[in-house]
């Protein structure tokens, strides 16, 4: 990894710089909200994503799913990536244009992908992505580790504490996404 470059799309990639930097990886970022992040050599605006990915060996998608991030990783991004590059998608379904990804893999426009999330889950049993030779699909546990609970519990505690007295307005790091309303069937 020591001569590799990694790009991170989304603000959730802050820890990436420190972790990958320890291996000598040059870490680049794409973010609208930040211009400097410790461990990142450079932060690009979303409009500069093609420049950012042009030399990346790994593109790590870590953004939340919003209207602005819908299909942010699309055919034009895959075209800008080197053929040796790998996509690692641990963001949310919908951030990657999966039809463009399938085509990029099929035509060897990129070297491969690690995919922990999809727009529609679970994937159909007969989806060709399951058998793609350069794709790794973990069982939706891309963020898990032996210390996950120690990392996540403080954040959960921070969010639960204000919820009781103030309701949802007191929560931190919440992204307002409209969810479809589901109705329960009437009991018979």
mmCIF file of C-alpha atoms in Angstrom:
data_model
loop_
_atom_site.group_PDB
_atom_site.id
_atom_site.type_symbol
_atom_site.label_atom_id
_atom_site.label_comp_id
_atom_site.label_asym_id
_atom_site.label_seq_id
_atom_site.Cartn_x
_atom_site.Cartn_y
_atom_site.Cartn_z
ATOM 1 C CA UNK A 1 0.000 0.000 0.000
ATOM 2 C CA UNK A 2 2.928 2.362 0.583
ATOM 3 C CA UNK A 3 2.834 3.933 -2.880
ATOM 4 C CA UNK A 4 -0.937 3.832 -3.227
ATOM 5 C CA UNK A 5 -3.396 6.688 -3.246
ATOM 6 C CA UNK A 6 -6.856 6.510 -1.722
ATOM 7 C CA UNK A 7 -9.747 8.863 -2.207
ATOM 8 C CA UNK A 8 -12.587 9.282 0.244
ATOM 9 C CA UNK A 9 -15.933 10.724 -0.753
ATOM 10 C CA UNK A 10 -17.982 12.051 2.142
ATOM 11 C CA UNK A 11 -17.415 13.513 5.573
ATOM 12 C CA UNK A 12 -17.547 10.153 7.303
ATOM 13 C CA UNK A 13 -14.076 9.386 5.969
ATOM 14 C CA UNK A 14 -12.253 11.551 8.514
ATOM 15 C CA UNK A 15 -10.629 8.525 10.199
ATOM 16 C CA UNK A 16 -9.431 7.207 6.850
ATOM 17 C CA UNK A 17 -6.499 9.624 6.654
ATOM 18 C CA UNK A 18 -4.963 8.475 9.920
ATOM 19 C CA UNK A 19 -5.512 4.773 9.274
ATOM 20 C CA UNK A 20 -4.379 4.622 5.668
ATOM 21 C CA UNK A 21 -1.660 7.201 6.220
ATOM 22 C CA UNK A 22 -0.018 4.819 8.698
ATOM 23 C CA UNK A 23 0.635 2.530 5.716
ATOM 24 C CA UNK A 24 2.154 5.341 3.666
ATOM 25 C CA UNK A 25 -0.957 5.821 1.525
ATOM 26 C CA UNK A 26 -1.551 9.280 0.056
ATOM 27 C CA UNK A 27 -5.109 10.138 1.089
ATOM 28 C CA UNK A 28 -7.293 12.561 -0.865
ATOM 29 C CA UNK A 29 -10.812 13.626 0.002
ATOM 30 C CA UNK A 30 -13.952 14.930 -1.669
ATOM 31 C CA UNK A 31 -16.204 17.067 0.492
ATOM 32 C CA UNK A 32 -18.345 20.161 0.253
ATOM 33 C CA UNK A 33 -18.057 20.947 3.946
ATOM 34 C CA UNK A 34 -14.350 20.642 4.694
ATOM 35 C CA UNK A 35 -11.253 22.149 3.146
ATOM 36 C CA UNK A 36 -8.647 20.584 5.438
ATOM 37 C CA UNK A 37 -8.656 17.313 7.351
ATOM 38 C CA UNK A 38 -5.756 15.886 9.360
ATOM 39 C CA UNK A 39 -4.132 13.011 7.478
ATOM 40 C CA UNK A 40 -5.506 14.077 4.086
ATOM 41 C CA UNK A 41 -3.090 15.511 1.561
ATOM 42 C CA UNK A 42 -5.811 17.433 -0.258
ATOM 43 C CA UNK A 43 -9.581 17.946 -0.106
ATOM 44 C CA UNK A 44 -11.437 18.522 -3.375
ATOM 45 C CA UNK A 45 -14.930 19.962 -3.863
ATOM 46 C CA UNK A 46 -17.596 17.626 -5.279
ATOM 47 C CA UNK A 47 -17.313 19.426 -8.607
ATOM 48 C CA UNK A 48 -13.651 18.296 -8.707
ATOM 49 C CA UNK A 49 -14.335 14.591 -8.078
ATOM 50 C CA UNK A 50 -12.935 13.564 -11.486
ATOM 51 C CA UNK A 51 -9.612 15.235 -10.692
ATOM 52 C CA UNK A 52 -9.553 13.641 -7.238
ATOM 53 C CA UNK A 53 -10.096 10.072 -8.460
ATOM 54 C CA UNK A 54 -7.731 10.276 -11.453
ATOM 55 C CA UNK A 55 -4.762 8.882 -9.509
ATOM 56 C CA UNK A 56 -6.550 6.855 -6.823
ATOM 57 C CA UNK A 57 -5.880 3.168 -6.406
ATOM 58 C CA UNK A 58 -8.865 2.975 -4.050
ATOM 59 C CA UNK A 59 -12.024 5.075 -3.987
ATOM 60 C CA UNK A 60 -13.845 4.719 -0.687
ATOM 61 C CA UNK A 61 -17.469 5.913 -0.687
ATOM 62 C CA UNK A 62 -18.474 6.985 2.825
ATOM 63 C CA UNK A 63 -21.183 9.569 2.268
ATOM 64 C CA UNK A 64 -24.760 9.613 3.525
ATOM 65 C CA UNK A 65 -27.513 9.154 0.967
ATOM 66 C CA UNK A 66 -29.067 12.499 0.079
ATOM 67 C CA UNK A 67 -30.450 14.123 -3.052
ATOM 68 C CA UNK A 68 -26.968 15.589 -3.651
ATOM 69 C CA UNK A 69 -25.186 12.232 -3.279
ATOM 70 C CA UNK A 70 -27.618 10.204 -5.429
ATOM 71 C CA UNK A 71 -25.455 8.400 -8.032
ATOM 72 C CA UNK A 72 -22.531 10.664 -7.137
ATOM 73 C CA UNK A 73 -20.238 7.804 -8.160
ATOM 74 C CA UNK A 74 -21.387 7.370 -11.760
ATOM 75 C CA UNK A 75 -20.071 6.401 -15.206
ATOM 76 C CA UNK A 76 -18.091 9.633 -15.504
ATOM 77 C CA UNK A 77 -16.314 8.941 -12.190
ATOM 78 C CA UNK A 78 -15.474 5.379 -13.240
ATOM 79 C CA UNK A 79 -14.137 6.747 -16.556
ATOM 80 C CA UNK A 80 -11.865 9.149 -14.639
ATOM 81 C CA UNK A 81 -10.444 6.381 -12.408
ATOM 82 C CA UNK A 82 -7.331 4.443 -13.422
ATOM 83 C CA UNK A 83 -7.929 0.872 -14.617
ATOM 84 C CA UNK A 84 -6.020 -0.391 -11.546
ATOM 85 C CA UNK A 85 -8.484 1.296 -9.163
ATOM 86 C CA UNK A 86 -10.913 -0.409 -6.803
ATOM 87 C CA UNK A 87 -14.191 1.013 -5.495
ATOM 88 C CA UNK A 88 -15.025 0.346 -1.839
ATOM 89 C CA UNK A 89 -18.647 1.244 -1.139
ATOM 90 C CA UNK A 90 -19.531 1.415 2.537
ATOM 91 C CA UNK A 91 -21.777 4.458 2.215
ATOM 92 C CA UNK A 92 -25.481 4.009 1.556
ATOM 93 C CA UNK A 93 -27.349 2.439 -1.314
ATOM 94 C CA UNK A 94 -28.030 4.911 -4.087
ATOM 95 C CA UNK A 95 -24.740 6.819 -3.800
ATOM 96 C CA UNK A 96 -23.233 4.615 -6.520
ATOM 97 C CA UNK A 97 -24.873 4.213 -9.917
ATOM 98 C CA UNK A 98 -24.933 0.416 -9.883
ATOM 99 C CA UNK A 99 -25.659 0.046 -13.607
ATOM 100 C CA UNK A 100 -22.574 2.159 -14.353
ATOM 101 C CA UNK A 101 -20.592 0.110 -11.818
ATOM 102 C CA UNK A 102 -21.616 -3.172 -13.457
ATOM 103 C CA UNK A 103 -20.546 -1.820 -16.844
ATOM 104 C CA UNK A 104 -17.222 -0.523 -15.459
ATOM 105 C CA UNK A 105 -16.512 -3.960 -13.972
ATOM 106 C CA UNK A 106 -17.637 -5.848 -17.083
ATOM 107 C CA UNK A 107 -15.451 -3.741 -19.391
ATOM 108 C CA UNK A 108 -12.558 -3.739 -16.882
ATOM 109 C CA UNK A 109 -12.693 0.040 -16.694
ATOM 110 C CA UNK A 110 -11.840 -0.441 -12.996
ATOM 111 C CA UNK A 111 -10.073 -3.387 -11.382
ATOM 112 C CA UNK A 112 -12.749 -4.392 -8.896
ATOM 113 C CA UNK A 113 -15.018 -3.461 -6.023
ATOM 114 C CA UNK A 114 -15.798 -4.202 -2.394
ATOM 115 C CA UNK A 115 -19.524 -3.608 -1.902
ATOM 116 C CA UNK A 116 -21.166 -3.565 1.516
ATOM 117 C CA UNK A 117 -24.324 -1.705 0.445
ATOM 118 C CA UNK A 118 -26.729 -1.651 -2.481
ATOM 119 C CA UNK A 119 -29.648 0.508 -3.563
ATOM 120 C CA UNK A 120 -32.007 -2.441 -3.204
ATOM 121 C CA UNK A 121 -31.289 -4.987 -0.498
ATOM 122 C CA UNK A 122 -31.090 -7.833 -0.339
ATOM 123 C CA UNK A 123 -29.696 -8.397 -3.804
ATOM 124 C CA UNK A 124 -31.628 -10.865 -5.915
ATOM 125 C CA UNK A 125 -30.143 -14.352 -5.779
ATOM 126 C CA UNK A 126 -29.550 -14.298 -9.531
ATOM 127 C CA UNK A 127 -27.941 -10.832 -9.636
ATOM 128 C CA UNK A 128 -24.760 -11.169 -11.748
ATOM 129 C CA UNK A 129 -22.775 -9.031 -9.300
ATOM 130 C CA UNK A 130 -22.668 -12.078 -6.958
ATOM 131 C CA UNK A 131 -20.486 -13.959 -9.432
ATOM 132 C CA UNK A 132 -18.367 -11.077 -10.727
ATOM 133 C CA UNK A 133 -14.776 -12.314 -10.315
ATOM 134 C CA UNK A 134 -13.359 -9.004 -9.064
ATOM 135 C CA UNK A 135 -16.092 -8.163 -6.554
ATOM 136 C CA UNK A 136 -16.098 -8.833 -2.820
ATOM 137 C CA UNK A 137 -19.451 -8.634 -1.013
ATOM 138 C CA UNK A 138 -19.254 -8.940 2.780
ATOM 139 C CA UNK A 139 -22.446 -9.813 4.690
ATOM 140 C CA UNK A 140 -23.331 -6.139 5.335
ATOM 141 C CA UNK A 141 -20.802 -5.809 8.149
ATOM 142 C CA UNK A 142 -18.263 -3.480 6.526
ATOM 143 C CA UNK A 143 -18.138 -1.204 9.554
ATOM 144 C CA UNK A 144 -17.820 -3.898 12.202
ATOM 145 C CA UNK A 145 -14.710 -4.600 14.213
ATOM 146 C CA UNK A 146 -13.793 -6.024 17.582
ATOM 147 C CA UNK A 147 -13.932 -2.500 19.058
ATOM 148 C CA UNK A 148 -17.089 -1.311 17.274
ATOM 149 C CA UNK A 149 -19.203 -1.159 20.430
ATOM 150 C CA UNK A 150 -16.567 1.001 22.133
ATOM 151 C CA UNK A 151 -16.636 3.372 19.178
ATOM 152 C CA UNK A 152 -20.412 3.458 18.640
ATOM 153 C CA UNK A 153 -21.776 3.526 22.187
ATOM 154 C CA UNK A 154 -20.500 7.027 23.063
ATOM 155 C CA UNK A 155 -22.225 8.375 19.944
ATOM 156 C CA UNK A 156 -25.448 6.534 20.787
ATOM 157 C CA UNK A 157 -25.291 7.826 24.371
ATOM 158 C CA UNK A 158 -24.695 11.368 23.158
ATOM 159 C CA UNK A 159 -27.809 11.135 20.986
ATOM 160 C CA UNK A 160 -30.092 9.413 23.492
ATOM 161 C CA UNK A 161 -29.388 11.872 26.331
ATOM 162 C CA UNK A 162 -30.938 14.942 24.677
ATOM 163 C CA UNK A 163 -33.721 12.988 23.005
ATOM 164 C CA UNK A 164 -35.787 12.543 26.111
ATOM 165 C CA UNK A 165 -36.088 16.207 27.157
ATOM 166 C CA UNK A 166 -35.974 17.800 23.678
ATOM 167 C CA UNK A 167 -37.151 15.143 21.241
ATOM 168 C CA UNK A 168 -35.409 14.639 17.863
ATOM 169 C CA UNK A 169 -34.276 18.299 17.712
ATOM 170 C CA UNK A 170 -31.541 17.542 20.265
ATOM 171 C CA UNK A 171 -29.899 14.767 18.232
ATOM 172 C CA UNK A 172 -26.451 15.247 16.660
ATOM 173 C CA UNK A 173 -25.423 14.111 13.199
ATOM 174 C CA UNK A 174 -28.974 13.432 12.014
ATOM 175 C CA UNK A 175 -29.712 13.742 8.326
ATOM 176 C CA UNK A 176 -33.346 14.424 7.530
ATOM 177 C CA UNK A 177 -34.391 11.948 4.870
ATOM 178 C CA UNK A 178 -38.066 11.471 4.109
ATOM 179 C CA UNK A 179 -39.048 7.862 4.529
ATOM 180 C CA UNK A 180 -42.187 6.400 2.989
ATOM 181 C CA UNK A 181 -45.027 6.025 5.427
ATOM 182 C CA UNK A 182 -46.027 2.424 5.930
ATOM 183 C CA UNK A 183 -49.418 1.480 7.179
ATOM 184 C CA UNK A 184 -50.140 -1.627 9.137
ATOM 185 C CA UNK A 185 -52.765 -3.967 7.794
ATOM 186 C CA UNK A 186 -56.002 -3.954 9.740
ATOM 187 C CA UNK A 187 -56.335 -6.720 12.320
ATOM 188 C CA UNK A 188 -58.957 -9.324 11.660
#
